[in-house]
mmCIF file of C-alpha atoms in Angstrom:
data_model
loop_
_atom_site.group_PDB
_atom_site.id
_atom_site.type_symbol
_atom_site.label_atom_id
_atom_site.label_comp_id
_atom_site.label_asym_id
_atom_site.label_seq_id
_atom_site.Cartn_x
_atom_site.Cartn_y
_atom_site.Cartn_z
ATOM 1 C CA MET E 3 114.503 132.127 66.020
ATOM 2 C CA THR E 4 116.089 128.999 64.567
ATOM 3 C CA SER E 5 117.861 126.431 66.701
ATOM 4 C CA ASP E 6 121.284 127.118 65.021
ATOM 5 C CA ALA E 7 120.919 130.818 65.865
ATOM 6 C CA LEU E 8 119.920 129.979 69.367
ATOM 7 C CA LEU E 9 122.896 127.648 69.884
ATOM 8 C CA ALA E 10 125.258 130.204 68.449
ATOM 9 C CA GLY E 11 123.838 132.801 70.750
ATOM 10 C CA LEU E 12 124.288 130.607 73.820
ATOM 11 C CA TRP E 13 127.824 129.925 72.764
ATOM 12 C CA ARG E 14 128.611 133.518 72.538
ATOM 13 C CA HIS E 15 127.159 134.102 76.066
ATOM 14 C CA ARG E 16 128.687 130.996 77.466
ATOM 15 C CA LEU E 17 130.427 132.983 80.225
ATOM 16 C CA GLY E 18 127.059 134.489 81.198
ATOM 17 C CA VAL E 19 125.501 131.081 81.199
ATOM 18 C CA LEU E 20 128.310 129.782 83.394
ATOM 19 C CA ALA E 21 128.117 132.672 85.817
ATOM 20 C CA GLY E 22 124.412 132.196 86.105
ATOM 21 C CA ALA E 23 124.629 128.520 86.744
ATOM 22 C CA LEU E 24 127.253 129.235 89.494
ATOM 23 C CA ALA E 25 125.134 131.946 91.081
ATOM 24 C CA LEU E 26 122.094 129.633 91.115
ATOM 25 C CA TRP E 27 124.179 126.814 92.488
ATOM 26 C CA PHE E 28 125.634 128.951 95.364
ATOM 27 C CA ALA E 29 122.023 130.104 96.241
ATOM 28 C CA ALA E 30 120.923 126.518 96.396
ATOM 29 C CA LEU E 31 123.809 125.583 98.586
ATOM 30 C CA GLY E 32 122.954 128.555 100.878
ATOM 31 C CA GLY E 33 119.331 127.282 101.254
ATOM 32 C CA VAL E 34 120.557 123.709 102.090
ATOM 33 C CA LEU E 35 122.997 125.021 104.620
ATOM 34 C CA LEU E 36 120.149 126.923 106.333
ATOM 35 C CA VAL E 37 117.986 123.837 106.722
ATOM 36 C CA PRO E 38 118.568 122.377 110.311
ATOM 37 C CA ARG E 39 120.000 118.889 110.379
ATOM 38 C CA ALA E 40 118.359 116.024 112.250
ATOM 39 C CA HIS E 41 119.726 112.827 113.956
ATOM 40 C CA VAL E 42 118.112 109.563 113.045
ATOM 41 C CA ALA E 43 117.121 107.086 115.666
ATOM 42 C CA ARG E 44 116.803 103.555 114.170
ATOM 43 C CA ALA E 45 115.551 100.201 115.263
ATOM 44 C CA VAL E 46 115.247 96.938 113.337
ATOM 45 C CA VAL E 47 112.207 94.790 113.985
ATOM 46 C CA ALA E 48 110.733 91.577 112.548
ATOM 47 C CA PRO E 49 107.034 90.506 112.593
ATOM 48 C CA ALA E 50 106.383 88.158 115.436
ATOM 49 C CA GLU E 51 104.369 85.930 113.122
ATOM 50 C CA THR E 52 107.615 85.029 111.312
ATOM 51 C CA THR E 53 109.114 83.201 114.257
ATOM 52 C CA GLY E 54 108.214 79.758 115.549
ATOM 53 C CA ILE E 55 107.411 80.872 119.055
ATOM 54 C CA ALA E 56 105.281 83.883 118.153
ATOM 55 C CA ALA E 57 102.472 84.452 120.713
ATOM 56 C CA SER E 58 100.048 84.902 117.815
ATOM 57 C CA SER E 59 100.713 81.298 116.455
ATOM 58 C CA LEU E 60 100.351 79.880 119.929
ATOM 59 C CA LEU E 61 96.895 81.651 120.433
ATOM 60 C CA SER E 62 95.676 80.466 117.004
ATOM 61 C CA PRO E 63 94.201 77.005 116.509
ATOM 62 C CA LEU E 64 95.289 77.000 113.037
ATOM 63 C CA PRO E 65 98.704 77.828 111.389
ATOM 64 C CA LEU E 66 98.939 81.372 109.950
ATOM 65 C CA VAL E 67 99.214 81.158 106.254
ATOM 66 C CA GLY E 68 100.566 84.092 104.297
ATOM 67 C CA GLY E 69 99.006 85.808 101.326
ATOM 68 C CA GLY E 70 101.505 84.410 98.732
ATOM 69 C CA LEU E 71 104.959 85.107 97.436
ATOM 70 C CA LEU E 72 103.758 88.282 95.520
ATOM 71 C CA ASP E 73 101.829 89.628 98.534
ATOM 72 C CA GLN E 74 104.415 91.416 100.713
ATOM 73 C CA ARG E 75 101.902 93.451 102.774
ATOM 74 C CA PRO E 76 102.047 93.196 106.503
ATOM 75 C CA ALA E 77 99.364 91.111 108.092
ATOM 76 C CA GLY E 78 98.192 89.941 111.593
ATOM 77 C CA ASN E 79 99.386 91.575 114.649
ATOM 78 C CA PHE E 80 102.358 93.309 112.937
ATOM 79 C CA ALA E 81 99.802 95.158 110.713
ATOM 80 C CA VAL E 82 98.190 96.481 113.772
ATOM 81 C CA TYR E 83 101.564 97.463 115.234
ATOM 82 C CA LEU E 84 102.489 99.516 112.083
ATOM 83 C CA GLY E 85 99.129 101.203 112.323
ATOM 84 C CA ALA E 86 99.548 101.970 116.003
ATOM 85 C CA LEU E 87 102.792 103.692 115.286
ATOM 86 C CA ARG E 88 100.901 106.636 113.627
ATOM 87 C CA ALA E 89 97.595 106.347 115.273
ATOM 88 C CA ARG E 90 96.074 109.225 117.272
ATOM 89 C CA GLU E 91 96.993 107.494 120.532
ATOM 90 C CA ALA E 92 100.652 107.855 119.409
ATOM 91 C CA ALA E 93 100.373 111.650 119.800
ATOM 92 C CA ALA E 94 98.989 111.232 123.325
ATOM 93 C CA VAL E 95 101.774 108.832 124.209
ATOM 94 C CA LEU E 96 104.535 111.415 123.027
ATOM 95 C CA ARG E 97 102.819 114.177 124.813
ATOM 96 C CA ARG E 98 102.735 112.224 128.068
ATOM 97 C CA GLU E 99 106.125 110.361 127.848
ATOM 98 C CA THR E 100 108.554 112.735 125.864
ATOM 99 C CA ASP E 101 109.331 116.491 125.669
ATOM 100 C CA LEU E 102 108.259 116.629 122.107
ATOM 101 C CA ALA E 103 105.190 118.864 122.539
ATOM 102 C CA ARG E 104 107.036 121.453 124.572
ATOM 103 C CA ARG E 105 109.936 121.641 122.112
ATOM 104 C CA LEU E 106 107.530 122.095 119.266
ATOM 105 C CA ALA E 107 105.768 124.909 121.106
ATOM 106 C CA ALA E 108 109.162 126.595 121.953
ATOM 107 C CA ASP E 109 110.169 126.468 118.351
ATOM 108 C CA ARG E 110 106.951 128.083 117.160
ATOM 109 C CA ALA E 111 107.309 130.867 119.818
ATOM 110 C CA GLU E 112 110.489 131.897 118.386
ATOM 111 C CA GLY E 113 109.126 132.977 114.899
ATOM 112 C CA ALA E 114 107.884 136.447 114.161
ATOM 113 C CA ALA E 115 104.561 135.252 113.118
ATOM 114 C CA ALA E 116 104.046 133.595 116.535
ATOM 115 C CA ARG E 117 105.056 136.846 118.334
ATOM 116 C CA LEU E 118 102.422 138.763 116.290
ATOM 117 C CA LEU E 119 99.781 136.217 117.223
ATOM 118 C CA ALA E 120 100.872 136.395 120.899
ATOM 119 C CA ALA E 121 100.597 140.191 120.788
ATOM 120 C CA LEU E 122 97.108 139.903 119.377
ATOM 121 C CA GLY E 123 96.112 137.153 121.934
ATOM 122 C CA LEU E 124 95.535 134.565 119.144
ATOM 123 C CA ALA E 125 98.652 132.264 119.914
ATOM 124 C CA GLU E 126 97.934 128.729 121.027
ATOM 125 C CA LEU E 127 99.195 127.829 124.441
ATOM 126 C CA GLU E 128 99.951 124.147 123.589
ATOM 127 C CA VAL E 129 100.482 122.064 120.493
ATOM 128 C CA PRO E 130 97.322 120.217 119.473
ATOM 129 C CA ASP E 131 97.292 116.498 118.872
ATOM 130 C CA ASP E 132 96.782 117.223 115.064
ATOM 131 C CA ASP E 133 100.076 118.888 114.896
ATOM 132 C CA LEU E 134 101.778 116.106 116.791
ATOM 133 C CA MET E 135 100.306 113.655 114.387
ATOM 134 C CA ALA E 136 101.537 115.708 111.341
ATOM 135 C CA TRP E 137 104.974 115.760 113.031
ATOM 136 C CA ILE E 138 104.913 111.895 113.321
ATOM 137 C CA ALA E 139 103.863 111.601 109.706
ATOM 138 C CA ARG E 140 106.828 113.751 108.537
ATOM 139 C CA ASN E 141 109.631 112.579 110.883
ATOM 140 C CA THR E 142 108.951 108.832 111.355
ATOM 141 C CA SER E 143 109.043 105.971 108.841
ATOM 142 C CA ALA E 144 108.612 102.281 108.688
ATOM 143 C CA THR E 145 110.430 100.627 105.689
ATOM 144 C CA GLN E 146 110.568 96.918 104.852
ATOM 145 C CA SER E 147 113.997 95.566 103.918
ATOM 146 C CA PRO E 148 113.825 94.282 100.221
ATOM 147 C CA ALA E 149 116.152 91.298 101.114
ATOM 148 C CA SER E 150 114.295 89.992 104.234
ATOM 149 C CA VAL E 151 111.175 90.285 106.337
ATOM 150 C CA VAL E 152 112.659 92.771 108.867
ATOM 151 C CA TRP E 153 111.517 96.450 108.954
ATOM 152 C CA VAL E 154 113.506 99.465 109.833
ATOM 153 C CA ILE E 155 111.737 101.993 112.120
ATOM 154 C CA GLU E 156 113.200 105.426 112.112
ATOM 155 C CA ALA E 157 112.517 108.737 113.892
ATOM 156 C CA ARG E 158 114.221 112.077 113.258
ATOM 157 C CA HIS E 159 114.846 115.148 115.330
ATOM 158 C CA PRO E 160 117.640 117.602 115.845
ATOM 159 C CA ASP E 161 118.091 116.539 119.407
ATOM 160 C CA PRO E 162 119.443 112.993 119.438
ATOM 161 C CA ALA E 163 118.082 112.111 122.938
ATOM 162 C CA LEU E 164 114.560 113.273 121.924
ATOM 163 C CA ALA E 165 114.706 111.303 118.665
ATOM 164 C CA LEU E 166 115.692 108.136 120.645
ATOM 165 C CA ALA E 167 112.950 108.896 123.161
ATOM 166 C CA VAL E 168 110.329 109.251 120.486
ATOM 167 C CA LEU E 169 111.313 106.008 118.768
ATOM 168 C CA THR E 170 111.321 104.002 122.033
ATOM 169 C CA SER E 171 107.976 105.452 123.124
ATOM 170 C CA LEU E 172 106.267 104.813 119.734
ATOM 171 C CA HIS E 173 107.670 101.104 119.729
ATOM 172 C CA ALA E 174 106.541 100.542 123.304
ATOM 173 C CA ALA E 175 103.091 102.069 122.763
ATOM 174 C CA ALA E 176 102.432 100.062 119.586
ATOM 175 C CA GLU E 177 103.524 96.766 121.162
ATOM 176 C CA ALA E 178 101.277 97.537 124.292
ATOM 177 C CA ARG E 179 98.261 98.299 121.976
ATOM 178 C CA VAL E 180 98.600 94.758 120.320
ATOM 179 C CA ARG E 181 99.010 93.130 123.716
ATOM 180 C CA GLU E 182 96.032 94.873 125.183
ATOM 181 C CA GLU E 183 93.873 93.789 122.356
ATOM 182 C CA MET E 184 95.043 90.236 122.589
ATOM 183 C CA GLN E 185 94.481 90.156 126.277
ATOM 184 C CA ALA E 186 91.104 91.469 125.920
ATOM 185 C CA MET E 187 90.276 88.908 123.291
ATOM 186 C CA VAL E 188 91.503 85.993 125.685
ATOM 187 C CA ALA E 189 89.532 87.563 128.605
ATOM 188 C CA ARG E 190 86.327 87.517 126.559
ATOM 189 C CA ARG E 191 86.864 84.024 125.441
ATOM 190 C CA LEU E 192 87.555 82.879 129.012
ATOM 191 C CA ALA E 193 84.472 84.549 130.392
ATOM 192 C CA PHE E 194 82.326 82.972 127.695
ATOM 193 C CA LEU E 195 83.731 79.529 128.086
ATOM 194 C CA THR E 196 83.330 79.652 131.963
ATOM 195 C CA GLU E 197 79.759 80.889 131.736
ATOM 196 C CA ARG E 198 78.991 78.215 129.137
ATOM 197 C CA ALA E 199 80.532 75.499 131.338
ATOM 198 C CA ALA E 200 78.629 76.535 134.369
ATOM 199 C CA ARG E 201 75.255 75.925 132.778
ATOM 200 C CA GLU E 202 76.173 72.922 130.644
ATOM 201 C CA PRO E 203 74.362 69.735 132.017
ATOM 202 C CA ASP E 204 76.101 67.257 129.740
ATOM 203 C CA ILE E 205 79.265 65.938 131.352
ATOM 204 C CA ALA E 206 80.969 65.205 128.067
ATOM 205 C CA VAL E 207 80.462 68.668 126.683
ATOM 206 C CA ARG E 208 81.561 70.119 129.966
ATOM 207 C CA GLN E 209 84.842 68.203 129.844
ATOM 208 C CA SER E 210 85.449 69.635 126.366
ATOM 209 C CA LEU E 211 84.694 73.107 127.687
ATOM 210 C CA TYR E 212 87.149 72.401 130.570
ATOM 211 C CA GLY E 213 89.818 71.630 127.952
ATOM 212 C CA LEU E 214 89.128 74.996 126.109
ATOM 213 C CA ILE E 215 89.249 76.848 129.376
ATOM 214 C CA ALA E 216 92.630 75.194 130.216
ATOM 215 C CA GLU E 217 93.898 76.245 126.740
ATOM 216 C CA THR E 218 92.683 79.834 127.356
ATOM 217 C CA HIS E 219 94.670 79.966 130.616
ATOM 218 C CA ARG E 220 97.690 78.853 128.661
ATOM 219 C CA HIS E 221 97.117 81.680 126.288
ATOM 220 C CA GLU E 222 97.147 84.072 129.238
ATOM 221 C CA ALA E 223 100.340 82.684 130.343
ATOM 222 C CA VAL E 224 101.872 83.116 126.820
ATOM 223 C CA LEU E 225 100.712 86.818 126.791
ATOM 224 C CA ALA E 226 102.275 87.418 130.226
ATOM 225 C CA SER E 227 105.633 85.733 129.440
ATOM 226 C CA ASP E 228 106.373 86.599 125.871
ATOM 227 C CA PRO E 229 107.894 90.103 125.785
ATOM 228 C CA ALA E 230 107.058 90.631 121.985
ATOM 229 C CA VAL E 231 103.652 89.785 120.640
ATOM 230 C CA ALA E 232 103.722 91.865 117.488
ATOM 231 C CA ALA E 233 107.266 93.115 116.648
ATOM 232 C CA ARG E 234 110.356 91.246 117.772
ATOM 233 C CA ILE E 235 113.384 93.620 118.139
ATOM 234 C CA VAL E 236 116.359 92.491 115.881
ATOM 235 C CA SER E 237 118.435 95.692 116.559
ATOM 236 C CA ALA E 238 117.609 97.711 119.619
ATOM 237 C CA PRO E 239 116.722 101.357 119.129
ATOM 238 C CA ALA E 240 119.843 103.587 118.799
ATOM 239 C CA VAL E 241 120.594 107.003 117.556
ATOM 240 C CA GLU E 242 123.508 108.069 115.325
ATOM 241 C CA ASP E 243 126.325 110.288 116.599
ATOM 242 C CA ARG E 244 126.365 112.810 113.757
ATOM 243 C CA PRO E 245 123.149 114.359 112.091
ATOM 244 C CA SER E 246 122.605 112.935 108.679
ATOM 245 C CA VAL E 247 119.249 114.456 107.420
ATOM 246 C CA PRO E 248 119.239 116.075 105.041
ATOM 247 C CA ASN E 249 122.201 114.813 103.016
ATOM 248 C CA ARG E 250 124.010 117.939 102.143
ATOM 249 C CA MET E 251 126.568 116.288 99.783
ATOM 250 C CA LEU E 252 123.729 114.687 97.836
ATOM 251 C CA LEU E 253 121.464 117.784 97.782
ATOM 252 C CA ALA E 254 124.542 119.816 96.500
ATOM 253 C CA ALA E 255 125.301 117.183 93.793
ATOM 254 C CA LEU E 256 121.755 117.282 92.627
ATOM 255 C CA ALA E 257 121.640 121.165 92.685
ATOM 256 C CA ALA E 258 124.623 121.423 90.201
ATOM 257 C CA PRO E 259 122.801 120.098 87.003
ATOM 258 C CA ALA E 260 119.430 121.788 88.105
ATOM 259 C CA ALA E 261 121.303 125.191 88.302
ATOM 260 C CA ALA E 262 122.972 124.571 84.833
ATOM 261 C CA LEU E 263 119.653 123.811 83.247
ATOM 262 C CA ALA E 264 118.041 126.775 84.886
ATOM 263 C CA SER E 265 120.772 129.100 83.688
ATOM 264 C CA LEU E 266 120.404 127.684 80.210
ATOM 265 C CA GLY E 267 116.661 128.070 80.196
ATOM 266 C CA ILE E 268 116.972 131.787 81.427
ATOM 267 C CA TRP E 269 119.480 132.700 78.673
ATOM 268 C CA THR E 270 117.421 130.951 76.109
ATOM 269 C CA VAL E 271 114.243 133.094 77.144
ATOM 270 C CA VAL E 272 116.450 136.192 77.043
ATOM 271 C CA LEU E 273 117.947 135.524 73.595
ATOM 272 C CA ILE E 274 114.556 134.764 72.126
ATOM 273 C CA ALA E 275 113.125 138.043 73.696
ATOM 274 C CA ARG E 276 116.063 140.013 72.120
ATOM 275 C CA GLN E 277 115.448 138.531 68.798
ATOM 276 C CA ARG E 278 111.774 139.337 68.884
ATOM 277 C CA GLU E 279 112.563 142.966 69.857
ATOM 278 C CA ARG E 280 115.000 143.381 67.174
ATOM 279 C CA THR E 281 112.457 141.928 64.633
ATOM 280 C CA GLY E 282 109.827 144.337 65.946
ATOM 281 C CA ARG E 283 112.099 147.293 65.342
ATOM 282 C CA GLU E 284 112.850 146.603 61.617
ATOM 283 C CA PRO E 285 110.854 148.753 59.233
ATOM 284 C CA ALA E 286 107.929 147.169 57.378
ATOM 285 C CA PRO E 287 108.443 146.481 53.724
ATOM 286 C CA PRO E 288 106.881 149.005 51.330
ATOM 287 C CA LEU E 289 103.584 148.365 49.619
ATOM 288 C CA LEU E 290 105.032 148.292 46.202
ATOM 289 C CA ALA E 291 107.370 145.505 47.197
ATOM 290 C CA LEU E 292 104.482 143.423 48.504
ATOM 291 C CA THR E 293 102.320 143.902 45.341
ATOM 292 C CA GLY E 294 105.304 143.280 43.072
ATOM 293 C CA GLY E 295 105.531 146.810 41.758
ATOM 294 C CA ARG E 296 102.056 146.911 40.125
ATOM 295 C CA ARG E 297 99.750 149.727 40.812
ATOM 296 C CA ARG E 298 96.055 149.612 40.365
ATOM 297 C CA ALA E 299 94.230 152.469 38.718
ATOM 298 C CA ASP E 300 91.125 153.831 40.456
#
C-alpha cells in the first residue's frame, strides 16, 4: 500500500480517527482520575559546610576545599546526611516514630489479593523494612537547586499530616546520624590524646598534647551547641494545603497527543490489513498471460 493511498484512506476515515482519539483520551483521563493524589511536604536545606560557622569546619584543622566548579556532587557531612535519608535505619525510624507502617498494612489489607492470602493464612502481619525502604525510595526525593547550593527535600503521601511527620523524622534521623558519628570521632580522639599524655615523660610534648586535648574539648562544645552539623534548614518543613501529585492537568495535556498518535496507528494497521485482504481475494492472472501467450509443445 502506497503512502498516497494510506493518507487518502485516513482522510476518508477521519471521523473514525477522531472518535478513536477521543475514546483513548477519555480512557486515559479515567485512569488519571483513579490514581489517588498525594500531598507534598517540603523542606529547603543547605550543606553546613557552605556556612562560615559550620561545625565540620571548626572540627577540621584544615579548610575544606571543594572538588571544583564542575564537580557539583555533595561532599562531607552533607553527603552522609543524604545517604542517611534513605538508609535502612531510616525505615526503622519511620516505623518507630510515625504511623507509616500501620497505614501501609491497612492499605494492603483492603485489596482482594490480601484477603485471599489472609484466608489461606499466608498474609504478612506487618510491613517488613524492605517494603518501607521501597516506599521511601518512591515517595521521597532530594533535589539540588540549579541556581544555588540549597537542596529541596520532599516526602509525598495522601495524608498531609503523615507526609509532614515522615519528612521531619527523616531529617532529624539523618542529622542525628551525622552528629553521632562526629561525637564518636571526637570521643576516640580525646581518649587517645588523654592516654598518650598520661604516659608521655617529655614535658614539652606533654604540653602540646594538653593543647590538643583542650582543642578536642572545644570540639565537644561545638557539637553540643550547634543545632546543625550536616544540613542547615533554610525553609522549615511544611506541607501544602492541596494535593498536587500527580499533576492531572499536565497528564491530561500529555495524553491528548498520545491518544491521537495511537488512533492514527490503529487506523493505519486496519487500512493496511484491509488492503492486503482485498489483494488476497483478487484472482490470479492466467498462465497464458504470464508466458506472453506462447505455448510449449510437449
